[in-house]
Coordinates of C-alpha atoms in Angstrom, one line a residue:
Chain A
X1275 CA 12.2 -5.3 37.5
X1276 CA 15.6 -4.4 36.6
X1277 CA 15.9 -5.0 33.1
X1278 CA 19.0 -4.8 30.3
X1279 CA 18.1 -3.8 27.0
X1280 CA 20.3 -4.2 23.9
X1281 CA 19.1 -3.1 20.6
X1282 CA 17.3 0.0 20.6
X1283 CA 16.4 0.4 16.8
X1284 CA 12.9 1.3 15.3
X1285 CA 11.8 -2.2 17.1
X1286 CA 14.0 -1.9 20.3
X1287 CA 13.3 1.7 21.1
X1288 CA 9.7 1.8 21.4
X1289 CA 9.8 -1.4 23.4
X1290 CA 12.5 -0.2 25.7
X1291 CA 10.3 2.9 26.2
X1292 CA 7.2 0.9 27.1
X1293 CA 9.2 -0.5 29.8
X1294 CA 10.5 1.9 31.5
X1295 CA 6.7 3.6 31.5
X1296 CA 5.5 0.0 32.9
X1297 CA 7.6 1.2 35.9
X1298 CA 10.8 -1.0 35.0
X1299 CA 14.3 0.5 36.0
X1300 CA 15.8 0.0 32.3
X1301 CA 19.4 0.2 30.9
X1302 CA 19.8 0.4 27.1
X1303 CA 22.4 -0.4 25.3
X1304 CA 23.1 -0.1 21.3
X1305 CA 26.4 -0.3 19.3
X1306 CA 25.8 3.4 18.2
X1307 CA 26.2 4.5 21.2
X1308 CA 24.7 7.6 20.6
X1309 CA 21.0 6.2 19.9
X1310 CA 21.5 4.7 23.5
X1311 CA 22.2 8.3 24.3
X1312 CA 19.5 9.8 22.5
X1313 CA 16.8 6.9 23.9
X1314 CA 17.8 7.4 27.4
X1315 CA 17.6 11.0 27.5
X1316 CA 14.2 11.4 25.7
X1317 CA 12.7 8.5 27.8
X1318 CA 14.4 9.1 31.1
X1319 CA 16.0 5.7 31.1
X1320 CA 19.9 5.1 31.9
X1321 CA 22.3 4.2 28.5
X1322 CA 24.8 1.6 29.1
X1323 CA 28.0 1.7 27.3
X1324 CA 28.5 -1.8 26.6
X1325 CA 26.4 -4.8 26.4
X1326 CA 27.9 -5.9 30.0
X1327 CA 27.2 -2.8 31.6
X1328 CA 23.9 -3.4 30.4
X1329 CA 23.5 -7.0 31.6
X1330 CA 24.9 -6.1 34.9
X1331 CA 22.9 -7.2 37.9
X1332 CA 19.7 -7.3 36.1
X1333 CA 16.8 -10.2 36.3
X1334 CA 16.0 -10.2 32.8
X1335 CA 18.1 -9.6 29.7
X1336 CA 16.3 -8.5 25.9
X1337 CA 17.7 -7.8 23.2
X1338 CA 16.2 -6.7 19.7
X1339 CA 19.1 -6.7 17.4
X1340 CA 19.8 -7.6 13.4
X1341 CA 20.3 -10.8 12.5
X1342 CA 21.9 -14.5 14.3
X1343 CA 25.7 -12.8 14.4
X1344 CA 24.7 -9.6 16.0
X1345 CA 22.7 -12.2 18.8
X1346 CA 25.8 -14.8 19.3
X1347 CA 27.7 -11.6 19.9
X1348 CA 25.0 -9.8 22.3
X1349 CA 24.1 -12.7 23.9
X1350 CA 28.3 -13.8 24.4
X1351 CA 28.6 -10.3 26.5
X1352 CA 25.6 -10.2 28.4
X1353 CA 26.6 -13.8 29.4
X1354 CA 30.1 -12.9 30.7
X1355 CA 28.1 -10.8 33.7
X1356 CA 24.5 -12.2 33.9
X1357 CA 24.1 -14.3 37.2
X1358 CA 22.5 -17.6 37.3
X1359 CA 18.6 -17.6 36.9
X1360 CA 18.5 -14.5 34.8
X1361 CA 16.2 -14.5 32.1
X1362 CA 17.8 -13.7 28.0
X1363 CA 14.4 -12.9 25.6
X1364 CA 15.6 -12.8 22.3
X1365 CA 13.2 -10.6 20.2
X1366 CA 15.1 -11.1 16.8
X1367 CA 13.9 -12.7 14.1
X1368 CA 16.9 -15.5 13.6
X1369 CA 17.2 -18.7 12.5
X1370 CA 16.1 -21.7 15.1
X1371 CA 19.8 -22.9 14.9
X1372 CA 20.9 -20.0 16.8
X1373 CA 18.2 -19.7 19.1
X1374 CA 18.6 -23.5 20.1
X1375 CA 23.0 -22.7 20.3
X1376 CA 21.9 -19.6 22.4
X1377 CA 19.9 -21.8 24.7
X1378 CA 22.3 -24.3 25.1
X1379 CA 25.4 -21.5 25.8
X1380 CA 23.1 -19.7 28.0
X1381 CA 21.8 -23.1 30.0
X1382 CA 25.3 -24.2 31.3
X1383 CA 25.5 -21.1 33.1
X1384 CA 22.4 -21.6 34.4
X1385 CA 20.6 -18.5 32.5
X1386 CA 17.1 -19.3 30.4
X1387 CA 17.1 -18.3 26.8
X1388 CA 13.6 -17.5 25.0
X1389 CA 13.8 -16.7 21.5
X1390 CA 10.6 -14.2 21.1
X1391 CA 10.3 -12.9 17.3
X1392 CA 7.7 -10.5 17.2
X1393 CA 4.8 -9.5 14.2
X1394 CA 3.1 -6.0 14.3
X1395 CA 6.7 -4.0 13.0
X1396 CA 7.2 -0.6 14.0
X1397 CA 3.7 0.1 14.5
X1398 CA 3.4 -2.8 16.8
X1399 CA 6.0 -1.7 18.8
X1400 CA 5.1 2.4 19.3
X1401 CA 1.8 1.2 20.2
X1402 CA 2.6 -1.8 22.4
X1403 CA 0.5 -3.8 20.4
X1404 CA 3.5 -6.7 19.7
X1405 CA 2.8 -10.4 19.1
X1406 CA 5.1 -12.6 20.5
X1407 CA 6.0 -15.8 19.8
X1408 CA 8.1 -17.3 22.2
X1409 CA 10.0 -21.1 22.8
X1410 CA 11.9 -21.8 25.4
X1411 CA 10.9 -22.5 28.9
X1412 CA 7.8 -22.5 30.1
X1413 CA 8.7 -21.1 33.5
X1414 CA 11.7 -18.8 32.2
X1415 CA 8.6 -17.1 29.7
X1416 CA 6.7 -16.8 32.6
X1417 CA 8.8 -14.9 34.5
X1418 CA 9.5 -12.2 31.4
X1419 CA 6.1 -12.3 30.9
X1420 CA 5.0 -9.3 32.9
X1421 CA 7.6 -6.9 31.7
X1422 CA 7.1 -8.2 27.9
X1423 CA 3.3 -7.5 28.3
X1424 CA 4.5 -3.9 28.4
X1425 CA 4.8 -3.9 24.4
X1426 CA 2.2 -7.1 23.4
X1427 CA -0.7 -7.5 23.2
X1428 CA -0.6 -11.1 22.7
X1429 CA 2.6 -14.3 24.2
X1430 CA 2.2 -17.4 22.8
X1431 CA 4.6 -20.2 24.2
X1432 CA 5.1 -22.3 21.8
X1433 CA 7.0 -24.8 22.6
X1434 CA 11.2 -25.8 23.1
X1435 CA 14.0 -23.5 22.2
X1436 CA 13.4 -22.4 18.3
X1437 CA 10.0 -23.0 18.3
X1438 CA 9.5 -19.1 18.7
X1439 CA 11.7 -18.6 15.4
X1440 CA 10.2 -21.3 13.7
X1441 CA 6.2 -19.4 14.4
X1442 CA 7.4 -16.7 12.9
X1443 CA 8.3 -18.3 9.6
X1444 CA 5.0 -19.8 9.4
X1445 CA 3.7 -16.2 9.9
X1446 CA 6.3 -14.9 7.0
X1447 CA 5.3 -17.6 4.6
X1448 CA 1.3 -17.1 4.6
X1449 CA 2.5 -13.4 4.1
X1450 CA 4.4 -14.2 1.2
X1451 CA 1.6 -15.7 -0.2
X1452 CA -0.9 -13.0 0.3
X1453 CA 1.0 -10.3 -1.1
X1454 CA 1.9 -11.7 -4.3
X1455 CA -1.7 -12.8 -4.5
X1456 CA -2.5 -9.2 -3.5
X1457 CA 0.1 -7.9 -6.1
X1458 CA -1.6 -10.0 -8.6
X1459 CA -5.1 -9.5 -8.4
X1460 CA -4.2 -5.4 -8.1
X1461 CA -2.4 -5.9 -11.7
X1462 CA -4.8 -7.6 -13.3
X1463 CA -7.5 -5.0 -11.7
X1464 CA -5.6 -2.3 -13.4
X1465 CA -4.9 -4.1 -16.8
X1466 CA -8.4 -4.9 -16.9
X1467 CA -9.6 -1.4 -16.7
X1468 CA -11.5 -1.8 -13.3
X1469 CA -11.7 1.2 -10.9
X1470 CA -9.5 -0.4 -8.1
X1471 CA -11.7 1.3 -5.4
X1472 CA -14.5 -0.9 -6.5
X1473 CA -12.8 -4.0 -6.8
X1474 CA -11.6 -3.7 -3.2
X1475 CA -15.6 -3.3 -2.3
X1476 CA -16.5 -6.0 -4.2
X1477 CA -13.5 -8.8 -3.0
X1478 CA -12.7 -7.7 0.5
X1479 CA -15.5 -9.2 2.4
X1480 CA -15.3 -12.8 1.4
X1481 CA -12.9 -15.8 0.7
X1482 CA -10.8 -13.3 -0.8
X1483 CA -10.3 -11.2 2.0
X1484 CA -7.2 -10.9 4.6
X1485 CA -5.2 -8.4 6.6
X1486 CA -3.3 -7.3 3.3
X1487 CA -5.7 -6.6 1.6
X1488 CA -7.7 -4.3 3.9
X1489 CA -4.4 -2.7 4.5
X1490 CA -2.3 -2.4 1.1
X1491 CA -4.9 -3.0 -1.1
X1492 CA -5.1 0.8 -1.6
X1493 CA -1.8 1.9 -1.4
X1494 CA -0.7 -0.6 -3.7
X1495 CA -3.0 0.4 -6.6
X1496 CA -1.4 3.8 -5.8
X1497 CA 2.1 2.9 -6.1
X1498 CA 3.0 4.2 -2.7
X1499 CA 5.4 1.9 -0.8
X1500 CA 7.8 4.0 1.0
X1501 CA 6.1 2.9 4.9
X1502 CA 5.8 -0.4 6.4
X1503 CA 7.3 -3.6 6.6
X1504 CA 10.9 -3.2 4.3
X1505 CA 11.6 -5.8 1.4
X1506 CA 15.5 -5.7 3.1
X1507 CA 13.8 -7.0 6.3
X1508 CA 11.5 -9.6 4.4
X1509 CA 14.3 -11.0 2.3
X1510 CA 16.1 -12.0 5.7
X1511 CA 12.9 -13.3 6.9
X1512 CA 12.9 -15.5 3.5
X1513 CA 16.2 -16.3 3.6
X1514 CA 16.4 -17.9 7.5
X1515 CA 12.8 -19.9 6.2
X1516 CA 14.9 -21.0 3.4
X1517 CA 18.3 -22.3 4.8
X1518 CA 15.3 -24.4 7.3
X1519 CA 13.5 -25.7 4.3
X1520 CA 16.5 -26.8 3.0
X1521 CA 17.6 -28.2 6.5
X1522 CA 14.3 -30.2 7.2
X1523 CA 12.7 -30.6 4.3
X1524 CA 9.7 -29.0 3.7
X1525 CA 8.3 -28.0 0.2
X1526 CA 8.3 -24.3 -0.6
X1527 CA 7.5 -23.3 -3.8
X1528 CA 5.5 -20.2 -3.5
X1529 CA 7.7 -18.5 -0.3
X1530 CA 10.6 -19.4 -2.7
X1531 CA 9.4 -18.1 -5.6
X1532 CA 8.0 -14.4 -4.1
X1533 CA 11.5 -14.4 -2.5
X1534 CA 13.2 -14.0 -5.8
X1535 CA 10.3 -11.4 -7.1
X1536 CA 11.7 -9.7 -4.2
X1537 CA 15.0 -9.8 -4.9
X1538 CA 13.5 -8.0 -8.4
X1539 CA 12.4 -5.0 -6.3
X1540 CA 15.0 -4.6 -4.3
X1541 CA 17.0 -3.9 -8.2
X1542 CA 14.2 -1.6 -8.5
X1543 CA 15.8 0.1 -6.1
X1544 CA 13.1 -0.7 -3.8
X1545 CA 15.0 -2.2 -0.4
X1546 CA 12.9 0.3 1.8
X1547 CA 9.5 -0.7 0.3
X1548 CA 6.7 -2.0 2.1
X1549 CA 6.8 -5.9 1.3
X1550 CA 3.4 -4.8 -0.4
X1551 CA 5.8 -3.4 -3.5
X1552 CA 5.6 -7.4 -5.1
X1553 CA 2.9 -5.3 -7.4
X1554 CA 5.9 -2.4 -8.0
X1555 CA 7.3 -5.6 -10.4
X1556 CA 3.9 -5.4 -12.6
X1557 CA 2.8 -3.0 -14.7
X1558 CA 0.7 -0.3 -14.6
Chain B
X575 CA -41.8 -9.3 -10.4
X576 CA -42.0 -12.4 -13.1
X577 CA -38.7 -14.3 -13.2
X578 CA -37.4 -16.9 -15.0
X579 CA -34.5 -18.9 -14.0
X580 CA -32.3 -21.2 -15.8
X581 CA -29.7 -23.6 -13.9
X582 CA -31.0 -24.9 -10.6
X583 CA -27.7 -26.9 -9.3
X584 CA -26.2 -26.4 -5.7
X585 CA -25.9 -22.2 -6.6
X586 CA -28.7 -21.4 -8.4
X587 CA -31.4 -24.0 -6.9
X588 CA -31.1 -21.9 -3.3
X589 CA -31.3 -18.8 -5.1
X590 CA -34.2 -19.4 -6.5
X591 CA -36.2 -20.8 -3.2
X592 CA -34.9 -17.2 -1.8
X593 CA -36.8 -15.4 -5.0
X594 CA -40.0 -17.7 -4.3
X595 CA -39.9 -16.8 -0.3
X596 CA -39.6 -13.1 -1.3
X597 CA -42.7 -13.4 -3.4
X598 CA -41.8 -13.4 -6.4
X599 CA -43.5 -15.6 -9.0
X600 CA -40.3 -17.9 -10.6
X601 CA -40.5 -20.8 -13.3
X602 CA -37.4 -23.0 -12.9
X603 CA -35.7 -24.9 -15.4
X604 CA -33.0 -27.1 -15.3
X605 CA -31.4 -29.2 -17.7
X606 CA -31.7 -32.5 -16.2
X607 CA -36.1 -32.1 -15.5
X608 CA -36.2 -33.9 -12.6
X609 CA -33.7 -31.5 -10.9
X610 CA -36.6 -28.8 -11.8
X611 CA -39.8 -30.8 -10.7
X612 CA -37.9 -31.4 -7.2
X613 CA -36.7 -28.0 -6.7
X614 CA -40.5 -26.8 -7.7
X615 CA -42.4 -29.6 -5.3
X616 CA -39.6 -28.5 -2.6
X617 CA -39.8 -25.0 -2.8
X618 CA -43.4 -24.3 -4.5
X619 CA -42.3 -22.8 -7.4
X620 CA -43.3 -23.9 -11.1
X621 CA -41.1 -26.3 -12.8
X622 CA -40.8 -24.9 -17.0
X623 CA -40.0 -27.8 -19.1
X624 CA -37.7 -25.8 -21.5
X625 CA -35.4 -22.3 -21.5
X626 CA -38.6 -20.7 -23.3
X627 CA -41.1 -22.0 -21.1
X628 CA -39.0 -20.3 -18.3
X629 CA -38.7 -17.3 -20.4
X630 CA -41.9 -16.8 -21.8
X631 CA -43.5 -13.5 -20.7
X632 CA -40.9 -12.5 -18.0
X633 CA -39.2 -9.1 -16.9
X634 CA -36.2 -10.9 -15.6
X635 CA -34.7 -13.8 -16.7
X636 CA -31.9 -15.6 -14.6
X637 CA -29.3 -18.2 -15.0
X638 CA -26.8 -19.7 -13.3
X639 CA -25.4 -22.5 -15.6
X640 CA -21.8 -24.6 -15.9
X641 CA -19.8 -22.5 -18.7
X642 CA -19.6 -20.0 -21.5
X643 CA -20.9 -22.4 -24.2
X644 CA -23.5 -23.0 -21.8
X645 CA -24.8 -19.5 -21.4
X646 CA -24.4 -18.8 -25.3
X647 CA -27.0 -22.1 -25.2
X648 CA -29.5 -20.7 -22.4
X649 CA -29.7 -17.0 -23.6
X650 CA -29.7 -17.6 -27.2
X651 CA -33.0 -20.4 -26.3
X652 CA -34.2 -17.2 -24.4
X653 CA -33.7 -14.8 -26.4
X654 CA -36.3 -16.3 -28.8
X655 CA -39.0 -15.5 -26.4
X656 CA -38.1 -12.5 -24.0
X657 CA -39.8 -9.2 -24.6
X658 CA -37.5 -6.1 -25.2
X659 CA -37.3 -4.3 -22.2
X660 CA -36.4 -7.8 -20.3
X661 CA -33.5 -7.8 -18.2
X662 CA -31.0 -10.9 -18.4
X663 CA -29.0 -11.7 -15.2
X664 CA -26.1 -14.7 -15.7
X665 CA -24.6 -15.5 -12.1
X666 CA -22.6 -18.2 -14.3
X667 CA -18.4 -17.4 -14.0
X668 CA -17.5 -16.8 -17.5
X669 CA -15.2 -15.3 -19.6
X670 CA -15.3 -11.5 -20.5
X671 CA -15.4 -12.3 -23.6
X672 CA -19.1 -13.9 -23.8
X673 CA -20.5 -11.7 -21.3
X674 CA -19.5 -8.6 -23.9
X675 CA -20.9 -11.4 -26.9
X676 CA -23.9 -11.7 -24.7
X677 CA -24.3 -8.0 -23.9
X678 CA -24.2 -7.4 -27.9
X679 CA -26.6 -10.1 -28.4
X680 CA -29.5 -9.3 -26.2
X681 CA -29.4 -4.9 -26.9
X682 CA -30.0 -6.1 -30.5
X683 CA -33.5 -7.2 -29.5
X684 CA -33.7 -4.5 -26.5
X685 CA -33.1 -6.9 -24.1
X686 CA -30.6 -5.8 -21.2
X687 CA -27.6 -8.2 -20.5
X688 CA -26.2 -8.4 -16.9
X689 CA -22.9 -10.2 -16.3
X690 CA -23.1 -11.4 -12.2
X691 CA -21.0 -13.7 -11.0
X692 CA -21.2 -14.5 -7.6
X693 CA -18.8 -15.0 -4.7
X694 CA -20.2 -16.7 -1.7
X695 CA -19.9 -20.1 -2.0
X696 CA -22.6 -23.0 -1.7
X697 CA -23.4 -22.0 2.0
X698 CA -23.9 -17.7 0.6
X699 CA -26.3 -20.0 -1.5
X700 CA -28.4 -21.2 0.6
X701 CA -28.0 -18.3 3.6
X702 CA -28.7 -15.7 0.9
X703 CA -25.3 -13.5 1.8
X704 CA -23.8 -13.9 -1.7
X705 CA -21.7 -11.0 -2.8
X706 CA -22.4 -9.7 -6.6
X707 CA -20.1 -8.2 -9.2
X708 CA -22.1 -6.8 -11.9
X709 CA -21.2 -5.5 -15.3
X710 CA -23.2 -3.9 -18.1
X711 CA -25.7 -1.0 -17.7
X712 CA -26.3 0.6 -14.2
X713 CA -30.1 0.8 -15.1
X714 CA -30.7 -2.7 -15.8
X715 CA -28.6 -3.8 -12.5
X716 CA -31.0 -1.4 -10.2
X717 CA -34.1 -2.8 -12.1
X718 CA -32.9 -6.1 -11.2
X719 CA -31.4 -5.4 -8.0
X720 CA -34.6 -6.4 -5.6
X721 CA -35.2 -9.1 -7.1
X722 CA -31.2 -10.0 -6.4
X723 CA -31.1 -8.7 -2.7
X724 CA -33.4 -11.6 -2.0
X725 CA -30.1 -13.9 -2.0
X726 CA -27.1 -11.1 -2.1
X727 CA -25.8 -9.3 1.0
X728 CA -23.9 -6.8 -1.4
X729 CA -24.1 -6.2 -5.2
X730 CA -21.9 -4.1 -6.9
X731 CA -22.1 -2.5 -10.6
X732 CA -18.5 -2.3 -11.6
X733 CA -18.7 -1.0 -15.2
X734 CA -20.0 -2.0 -18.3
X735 CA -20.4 -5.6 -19.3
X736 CA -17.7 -8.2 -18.9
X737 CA -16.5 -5.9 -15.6
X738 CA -18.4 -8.2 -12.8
X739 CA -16.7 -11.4 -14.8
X740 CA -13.2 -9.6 -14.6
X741 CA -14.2 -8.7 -10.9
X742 CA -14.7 -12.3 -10.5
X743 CA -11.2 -12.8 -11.6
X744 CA -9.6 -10.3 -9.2
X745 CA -11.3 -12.1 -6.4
X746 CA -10.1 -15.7 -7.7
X747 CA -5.7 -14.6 -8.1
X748 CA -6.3 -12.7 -4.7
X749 CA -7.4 -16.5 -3.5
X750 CA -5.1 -18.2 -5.4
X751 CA -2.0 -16.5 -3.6
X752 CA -3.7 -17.0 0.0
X753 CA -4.4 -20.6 -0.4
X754 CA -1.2 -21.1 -1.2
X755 CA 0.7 -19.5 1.0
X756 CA -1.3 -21.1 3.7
X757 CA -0.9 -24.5 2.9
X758 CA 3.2 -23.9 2.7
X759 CA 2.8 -22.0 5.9
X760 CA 0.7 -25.3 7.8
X761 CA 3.2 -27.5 5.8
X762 CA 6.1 -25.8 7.5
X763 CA 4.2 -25.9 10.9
X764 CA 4.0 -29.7 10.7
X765 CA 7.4 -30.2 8.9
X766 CA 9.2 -27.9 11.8
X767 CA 7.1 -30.2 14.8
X768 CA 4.7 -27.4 16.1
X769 CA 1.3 -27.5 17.5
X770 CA -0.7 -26.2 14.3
X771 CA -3.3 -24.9 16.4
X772 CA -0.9 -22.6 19.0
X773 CA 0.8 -21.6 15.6
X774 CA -2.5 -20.5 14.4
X775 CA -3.5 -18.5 17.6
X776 CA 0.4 -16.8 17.0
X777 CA 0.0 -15.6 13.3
X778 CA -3.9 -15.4 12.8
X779 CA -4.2 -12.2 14.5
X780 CA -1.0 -9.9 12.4
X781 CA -0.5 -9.0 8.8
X782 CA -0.3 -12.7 8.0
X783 CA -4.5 -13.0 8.9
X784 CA -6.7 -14.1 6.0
X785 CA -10.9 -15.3 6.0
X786 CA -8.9 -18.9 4.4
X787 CA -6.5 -18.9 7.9
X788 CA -9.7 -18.4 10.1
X789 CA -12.0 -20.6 8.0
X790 CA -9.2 -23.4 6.4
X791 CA -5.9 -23.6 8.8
X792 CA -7.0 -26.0 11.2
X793 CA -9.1 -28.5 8.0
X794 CA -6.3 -28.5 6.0
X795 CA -3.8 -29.1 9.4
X796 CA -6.3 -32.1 10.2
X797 CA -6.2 -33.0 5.9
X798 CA -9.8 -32.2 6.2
X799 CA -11.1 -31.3 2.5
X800 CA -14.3 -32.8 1.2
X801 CA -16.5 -29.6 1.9
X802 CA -16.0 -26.2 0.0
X803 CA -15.4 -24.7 -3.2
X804 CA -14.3 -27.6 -5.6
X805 CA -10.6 -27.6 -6.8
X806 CA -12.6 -28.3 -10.5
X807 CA -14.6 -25.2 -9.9
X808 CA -11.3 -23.5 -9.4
X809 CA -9.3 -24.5 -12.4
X810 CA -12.2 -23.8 -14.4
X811 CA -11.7 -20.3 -13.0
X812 CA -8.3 -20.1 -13.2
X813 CA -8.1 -20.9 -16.4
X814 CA -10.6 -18.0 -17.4
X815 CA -8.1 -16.1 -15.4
X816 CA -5.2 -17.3 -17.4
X817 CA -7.1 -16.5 -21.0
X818 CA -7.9 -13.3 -19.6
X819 CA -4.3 -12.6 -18.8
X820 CA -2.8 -14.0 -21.9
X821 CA -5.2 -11.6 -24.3
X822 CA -4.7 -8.6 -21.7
X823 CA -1.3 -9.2 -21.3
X824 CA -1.7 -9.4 -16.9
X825 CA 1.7 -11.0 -15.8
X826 CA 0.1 -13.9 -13.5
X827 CA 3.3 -16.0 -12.4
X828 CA 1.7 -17.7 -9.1
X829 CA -1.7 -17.7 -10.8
X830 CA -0.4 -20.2 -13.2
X831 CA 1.4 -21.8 -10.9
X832 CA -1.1 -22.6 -8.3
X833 CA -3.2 -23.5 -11.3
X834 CA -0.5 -26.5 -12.3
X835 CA -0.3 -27.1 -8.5
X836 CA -4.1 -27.9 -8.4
X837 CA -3.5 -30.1 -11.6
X838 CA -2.0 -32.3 -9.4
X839 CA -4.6 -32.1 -6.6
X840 CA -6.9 -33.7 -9.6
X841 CA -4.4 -36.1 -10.0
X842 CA -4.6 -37.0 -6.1
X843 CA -8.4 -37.7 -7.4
X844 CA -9.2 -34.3 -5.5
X845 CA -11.6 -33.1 -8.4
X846 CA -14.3 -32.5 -5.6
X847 CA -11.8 -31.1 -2.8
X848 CA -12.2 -27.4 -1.3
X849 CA -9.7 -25.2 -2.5
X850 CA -7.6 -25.6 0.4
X851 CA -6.8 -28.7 -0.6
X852 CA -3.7 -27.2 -2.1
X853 CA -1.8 -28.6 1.4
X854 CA -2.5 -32.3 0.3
X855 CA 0.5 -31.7 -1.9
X856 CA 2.4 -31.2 0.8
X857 CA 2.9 -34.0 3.2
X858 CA 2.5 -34.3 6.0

């Protein structure tokens, strides 16, 4: 499939790679223009110069950028070349506002829009082991399907435009909640004298257990945070699940909460941190 | 092995059938008798009339009762007729405070105190797959420990006494944060119009997984909630926690808050709800 690519970051390039092994004839394109440069040579793909010379002629459009400004820009470009039936996937994390204005700019030229946020991070993406969550069309996700499986391991449809967006803030609150749990239960650990190793033995097998705590657990009671999932990243996430709890209502008290315990670390100096370094607030 | 035990409610009743099926010989006492005299012409055991009774001539003496006050009641009543050399096991949750009280109390008549609460649930109960957290000495755990495999599928000696009670702890803030976080996250899913069950299949497989997202999302997206650990078993727990915390000095901000937040739960007259009912908060 001939395929543009726009965005090829710590997310975007591992993807990008995937498909050109997959067998996909890839252009990349990234506003440094040497990255594109850099990608394209180590991976054999072609680097595009601008966003239009990436869009040009191709079947299906990605792009894997920062935030909803960087997309209305992207997906603006790539519009002014991409033909009628091509498929845009949107693999940012954005709000759902922008991924419904996407579909609508992108419809009346007769171009399908998926917004596609992903959960596995960088990891996820070397490995091709991405979840994507995916609203749009049906049939438009179907068509992407076969090159996205290059990089996923799982592609929910979820349901209309911003549906994709609005899975991933489910996934980013439930994380906000473990990991201040997590960040908690270390602490009191600690202050309580236990030998964290234990602990984690005796509370990781039942009700208690999850994801985090099989995976941070230990390098939380260490102090080491300088891998994984950045507290820069997570505070967007927050913030777009915010400004849509604000919009339609719904009760956040926790997600709000851990967001401003994250804004704590990031004074800490921490912006890099794993979104495990909630328990860099506490003491020891 | 001769075994007394004290405290034959929805925990300790099934424990002690699994001690009787392992062959051990168990006097059961209860403080309402005609919970003992059913759980002994159920399960063939002998029903003792008082603590003593249970305790009289016993190498290990069990109890599983409601509170500290409680177990202060139940070992001191023991205590008057175990043997030195006698090894005290309390699977109540408590605070550290009376397990160390406790521990002090029996080595003064050269009885060995245990502190063993339990994780597990009801249905670890009755399957015999409860997880221990033991404090006190390491010899008096492993002189008890066969006795305690009959109904544990792991038993851990975390320090000296009060350290399986603080254990217990850990365990209960690690819940605390999950539980909340997934009741804002299904809240969110209902509030933003997706299916809750293609939402779970997106997030229940990343960093956001959890045993309360595989075992609660799809009760508490249905406002399913009469099973389970009981919200009042919770706050009791919680507010050990929050003691715990305030004479440690552990800095426990959604602890206490998810405490408050199943204050109201009571309120919505959910005293006997699981603790998932945190999401009946949150409508819809």
């Amino acid at each position: 499939m001939k395929i543009g690519f726009a965005g090829l970051g710590v997310m975007g390039g591992p993807m990008a790679r995937h498909l050109l092994k997959a067998g996909h004839e890839v252009a990349g394109y990234n506003r440094s223009p040497e990255k594109a440069k850099a990608w394209a040579e180590a991976n054999g793909g072609r680097a595009a110069a601008t966003v239009g010379e990436a869009a040009d002629g191709v079947e299906l459009f990605i792009l894997c950028v920062g935030n909803d400004d960087d997309v209305r820009q992207v997906v603006g470009e790539a519009l002014a070349v991409l033909k009628a039936g091509a498929v845009v996937v949107d693999h940012t994390t954005t709000s759902a506002k922008v991924a419904r204005e996407m579909a609508e700019l992108c419809g009346a030229k007769g171009v399908a829009f998926v917004d596609a946020p992903v959960s596995g991070g960088q990891a996820g993406a070397e490995n091709g082991q991405l979840s994507v969550m995916a609203g749009g069309e049906a049939e438009a996700l179907e068509t992407a399907r076969p090159a996205l499986e290059a990089y996923s391991k799982a592609i929910q449809h979820m349901g209309p435009a911003g549906s994709g967006q609005l899975t991933k803030m489910v996934n980013q609150i439930a994380i906000a909640g473990v990991v201040q749990g997590l960040a908690e239960a270390v602490h009191f650990a600690k202050v309580a004298g236990l030998d964290t190793d234990k602990a984690y033995d005796a509370v990781s097998k039942g009700a208690a257990q999850s994801w985090q705590m099989d995976n941070r657990w230990k390098t939380a009671a260490k102090g080491e945070f300088e891998f994984g999932f950045a507290v820069d990243w997570m505070r967007k996430d927050l913030g777009l699940v915010l400004d849509e709890a604000r919009a339609n209502g719904a009760v956040l008290s926790l997600t709000a909460l851990v967001d401003q315990f994250y804004s704590e670390v990031q004074g800490m100096g921490g912006n890099r941190w794993d979104t495990s370094s909630l328990k860099a607030r506490l003491k020891p």
